Amino acid sequence: MIELNLSTSNHEQEKIKAYLQNNVSDVLAEKINNGVQIVKDGKKLLNKKDLTTFMAYAEEQVLNLITENERKGRQVRCIDDDTVYAWAIHYFEENSIEGKLYNADGTEYAPPKPVNTTKPTPTVPYTPPAPKPKPQLSIFDMVNDSTESTKPVSPSANVIVEQPKIEQKQGSPMYLHYLSVKEQYNDCIVFYRLGDFYEMFGDDAKISADVLNLTLTGRDCGLNERVPMTGVPFHAAESYITKLVSAGYKVAVCEPLEGTNDRTVNRVITKNSESKQIIDVETGEIIPEELSVDEMQKFDGDIEEPEEIPTISKILEGVDMGDDQDTPDDDFDLEQERERLKAFDKNAIIILSDLLGNIFTLE
């Protein structure tokens, strides 16, 4: 067994030393005991290894074999294994592996400190240039300056003039027109004619729903939300208008212009505070506060409704019962009509006539 000049400090190092003494060659034993001459940083140095530096080397080898998570919180210890002993042989035999380095005089080598060769740039305080004196202006320069400031900017000049933003109202064309009418008659409830109905929107709809006991609904007017809306049939609008005016409100009736898609307010109805009468502002007509059906038809200029026209089913009922009573038409010949009706299926004619609204004419 070759005696190696290696000192030990624990049981693990004693095992490594025992293995080396039983397995190293004479050449390797010479390296371990006396070290090896190397050149570093332009100097000849003695590279001498011991069991303490080997344990650091073995720790690096173990860390290379485990993951990053396994490294945290672990302390590497030497184990009795052939791999570790192989590391020991390689460590002491490989000249490129450095242990402790010593100078020629036996002192431990310390690598030179890096020298900073870059010189710091001196800081020069900035001194702003002195302002140049303004030239003396002549009377002609003053005149030119005043005229230049009033000249219009050429379109080709690189000048951006910020135009004031004009807020555009949103909504469908119908609703925008309604808003324009409402702005003109802001103190009125606007009855806006759409087809066979007068419709009211927004606050007007809420008021009319409350006063007239109408159902408050909504209409899509091209906005994010539906606009509150109520509506009344145009042929019965006067009674609703009368009720609103009696409650103290003014009503503006907006009708379509004949032959166009435009609409205009053709009358404003309000209540005379002195006489307590409802007056059409446009025509000056006085409207009774409470109108009956007959009075409403007379005010509207409607003609009397025609008497009920006898349907074929009623005629046939008279035929079946054998009635010889006169029909509303004095010239109606019941016997002749009986003869004509024999050519038709009575039940089919009754059903079709009642379903289709008495469209049949017997010739």
Short mmCIF file of C-alpha atoms in Angstrom, two decimals, residues 21-184:
data_model
loop_
_atom_site.label_atom_id
_atom_site.label_comp_id
_atom_site.label_asym_id
_atom_site.label_seq_id
_atom_site.Cartn_x
_atom_site.Cartn_y
_atom_site.Cartn_z
CA GLN A 21 -3.87 4.31 -1.15
CA ASN A 22 -4.98 0.86 -2.30
CA ASN A 23 -5.57 1.78 -5.94
CA VAL A 24 -3.35 4.63 -7.18
CA SER A 25 -0.18 4.14 -9.14
CA ASP A 26 3.22 5.47 -8.19
CA VAL A 27 2.90 8.28 -10.73
CA LEU A 28 -0.45 9.39 -9.30
CA ALA A 29 0.86 9.08 -5.75
CA GLU A 30 3.70 11.45 -6.74
CA LYS A 31 1.15 14.00 -8.03
CA ILE A 32 -0.91 13.74 -4.85
CA ASN A 33 2.04 14.07 -2.50
CA ASN A 34 4.03 16.77 -4.32
CA GLY A 35 1.56 18.58 -6.57
CA VAL A 36 1.94 19.59 -10.22
CA GLN A 37 3.49 22.71 -11.77
CA ILE A 38 1.04 24.78 -13.92
CA VAL A 39 1.10 28.21 -15.55
CA LYS A 40 -1.73 30.65 -14.78
CA ASP A 41 -1.98 34.40 -15.30
CA GLY A 42 1.57 34.34 -16.67
CA LYS A 43 2.95 32.75 -13.50
CA LYS A 44 4.30 29.31 -12.65
CA LEU A 45 2.19 27.89 -9.83
CA LEU A 46 2.06 24.67 -7.83
CA ASN A 47 -1.30 22.94 -8.14
CA LYS A 48 -1.74 20.81 -5.04
CA LYS A 49 -4.91 18.90 -4.26
CA ASP A 50 -6.28 17.51 -1.01
CA LEU A 51 -9.38 15.74 0.24
CA THR A 52 -11.12 19.01 1.15
CA THR A 53 -10.90 20.34 -2.39
CA PHE A 54 -11.95 16.92 -3.69
CA MET A 55 -15.13 16.99 -1.58
CA ALA A 56 -16.01 20.34 -3.20
CA TYR A 57 -15.38 18.81 -6.61
CA ALA A 58 -17.52 15.76 -5.79
CA GLU A 59 -20.33 18.08 -4.65
CA GLU A 60 -20.31 19.79 -8.03
CA GLN A 61 -20.55 16.41 -9.78
CA VAL A 62 -23.55 15.43 -7.67
CA LEU A 63 -25.29 18.73 -8.35
CA ASN A 64 -24.85 18.17 -12.06
CA LEU A 65 -26.80 14.91 -11.71
CA ILE A 66 -29.84 16.26 -9.87
CA THR A 67 -32.51 18.78 -10.81
CA GLU A 68 -32.78 22.38 -9.69
CA ASN A 69 -35.60 21.57 -7.25
CA GLU A 70 -33.55 18.77 -5.69
CA ARG A 71 -30.65 21.13 -5.12
CA LYS A 72 -32.62 23.44 -2.85
CA GLY A 73 -32.31 22.65 0.82
CA ARG A 74 -29.99 19.63 0.32
CA GLN A 75 -26.53 19.04 1.68
CA VAL A 76 -24.33 16.72 -0.35
CA ARG A 77 -22.57 13.96 1.58
CA CYS A 78 -20.04 11.40 0.36
CA ILE A 79 -21.30 7.82 0.13
CA ASP A 80 -19.49 4.52 -0.15
CA ASP A 81 -19.88 3.96 -3.86
CA ASP A 82 -17.63 3.04 -6.81
CA THR A 83 -18.75 6.18 -8.66
CA VAL A 84 -17.39 8.41 -5.93
CA TYR A 85 -14.11 6.55 -5.87
CA ALA A 86 -13.84 6.90 -9.64
CA TRP A 87 -14.34 10.62 -9.21
CA ALA A 88 -11.48 10.67 -6.72
CA ILE A 89 -9.09 8.96 -9.14
CA HIS A 90 -10.08 11.36 -11.93
CA TYR A 91 -9.81 14.42 -9.70
CA PHE A 92 -6.28 13.79 -8.57
CA GLU A 93 -5.12 12.54 -11.95
CA GLU A 94 -6.47 15.34 -14.19
CA ASN A 95 -4.05 18.27 -14.35
CA SER A 96 -6.70 20.71 -15.63
CA ILE A 97 -8.62 20.41 -12.38
CA GLU A 98 -7.35 22.99 -9.93
CA GLY A 99 -7.07 22.38 -6.23
CA LYS A 100 -5.26 24.88 -4.01
CA LEU A 101 -2.70 27.01 -5.81
CA TYR A 102 0.54 28.10 -4.18
CA ASN A 103 3.24 30.53 -5.22
CA ALA A 104 6.90 29.52 -5.53
CA ASP A 105 7.57 30.80 -2.01
CA GLY A 106 4.87 28.52 -0.61
CA THR A 107 2.25 31.18 -0.02
CA GLU A 108 -1.28 30.59 -1.24
CA TYR A 109 -1.96 32.16 -4.62
CA ALA A 110 -4.50 34.95 -4.90
CA PRO A 111 -5.68 35.86 -8.42
CA PRO A 112 -5.05 39.48 -9.42
CA LYS A 113 -7.91 41.93 -9.12
CA PRO A 114 -9.38 43.10 -12.44
CA VAL A 115 -8.17 46.53 -13.47
CA ASN A 116 -10.74 48.97 -14.84
CA THR A 117 -9.06 50.42 -17.92
CA THR A 118 -11.97 52.64 -18.97
CA LYS A 119 -11.67 56.21 -17.85
CA PRO A 120 -14.80 57.93 -16.61
CA THR A 121 -16.06 60.67 -18.86
CA PRO A 122 -15.78 63.97 -17.09
CA THR A 123 -19.06 65.70 -16.52
CA VAL A 124 -19.18 69.10 -18.15
CA PRO A 125 -21.94 71.38 -16.89
CA TYR A 126 -24.22 72.66 -19.63
CA THR A 127 -24.25 76.38 -20.13
CA PRO A 128 -27.10 77.63 -22.31
CA PRO A 129 -26.09 80.13 -24.97
CA ALA A 130 -26.78 83.74 -24.26
CA PRO A 131 -29.91 85.06 -26.04
CA LYS A 132 -29.20 87.10 -29.11
CA PRO A 133 -30.40 90.69 -28.98
CA LYS A 134 -33.50 91.36 -31.06
CA PRO A 135 -32.92 93.62 -34.06
CA GLN A 136 -34.37 97.11 -34.05
CA LEU A 137 -37.75 97.04 -35.85
CA SER A 138 -38.62 99.70 -38.33
CA ILE A 139 -42.06 101.11 -38.97
CA PHE A 140 -42.27 98.99 -42.12
CA ASP A 141 -41.53 95.79 -40.17
CA MET A 142 -44.35 96.60 -37.76
CA VAL A 143 -46.80 97.16 -40.61
CA ASN A 144 -45.78 93.88 -42.25
CA ASP A 145 -46.21 91.96 -38.98
CA SER A 146 -49.72 93.27 -38.48
CA THR A 147 -50.78 92.46 -42.03
CA GLU A 148 -49.19 89.01 -41.94
CA SER A 149 -51.19 88.07 -38.86
CA THR A 150 -54.47 88.88 -40.64
CA LYS A 151 -53.67 86.99 -43.84
CA PRO A 152 -55.68 83.80 -44.37
CA VAL A 153 -53.73 80.56 -44.06
CA SER A 154 -53.01 78.94 -47.39
CA PRO A 155 -54.58 75.49 -47.82
CA SER A 156 -51.16 74.11 -48.67
CA ALA A 157 -49.64 75.38 -45.42
CA ASN A 158 -48.82 72.69 -42.89
CA VAL A 159 -51.19 74.05 -40.28
CA ILE A 160 -53.82 71.94 -38.55
CA VAL A 161 -56.85 73.93 -37.45
CA GLU A 162 -58.93 72.03 -34.94
CA GLN A 163 -62.57 72.29 -35.90
CA PRO A 164 -65.16 72.41 -33.14
CA LYS A 165 -66.88 69.10 -32.69
CA ILE A 166 -70.56 69.15 -33.59
CA GLU A 167 -72.50 66.67 -31.54
CA GLN A 168 -74.84 64.76 -33.82
CA LYS A 169 -78.08 63.42 -32.47
CA GLN A 170 -78.68 59.72 -32.76
CA GLY A 171 -81.86 57.95 -33.74
CA SER A 172 -83.96 56.95 -36.71
CA PRO A 173 -85.05 59.65 -39.23
CA MET A 174 -88.60 59.48 -37.87
CA TYR A 175 -87.45 59.98 -34.28
CA LEU A 176 -85.10 62.82 -35.23
CA HIS A 177 -87.99 64.60 -36.97
CA TYR A 178 -90.16 64.02 -33.90
CA LEU A 179 -87.47 65.59 -31.71
CA SER A 180 -87.34 68.64 -33.98
CA VAL A 181 -91.11 69.04 -33.63
CA LYS A 182 -90.89 68.52 -29.87
CA GLU A 183 -88.27 71.27 -29.61
CA GLN A 184 -90.65 73.72 -31.31
#
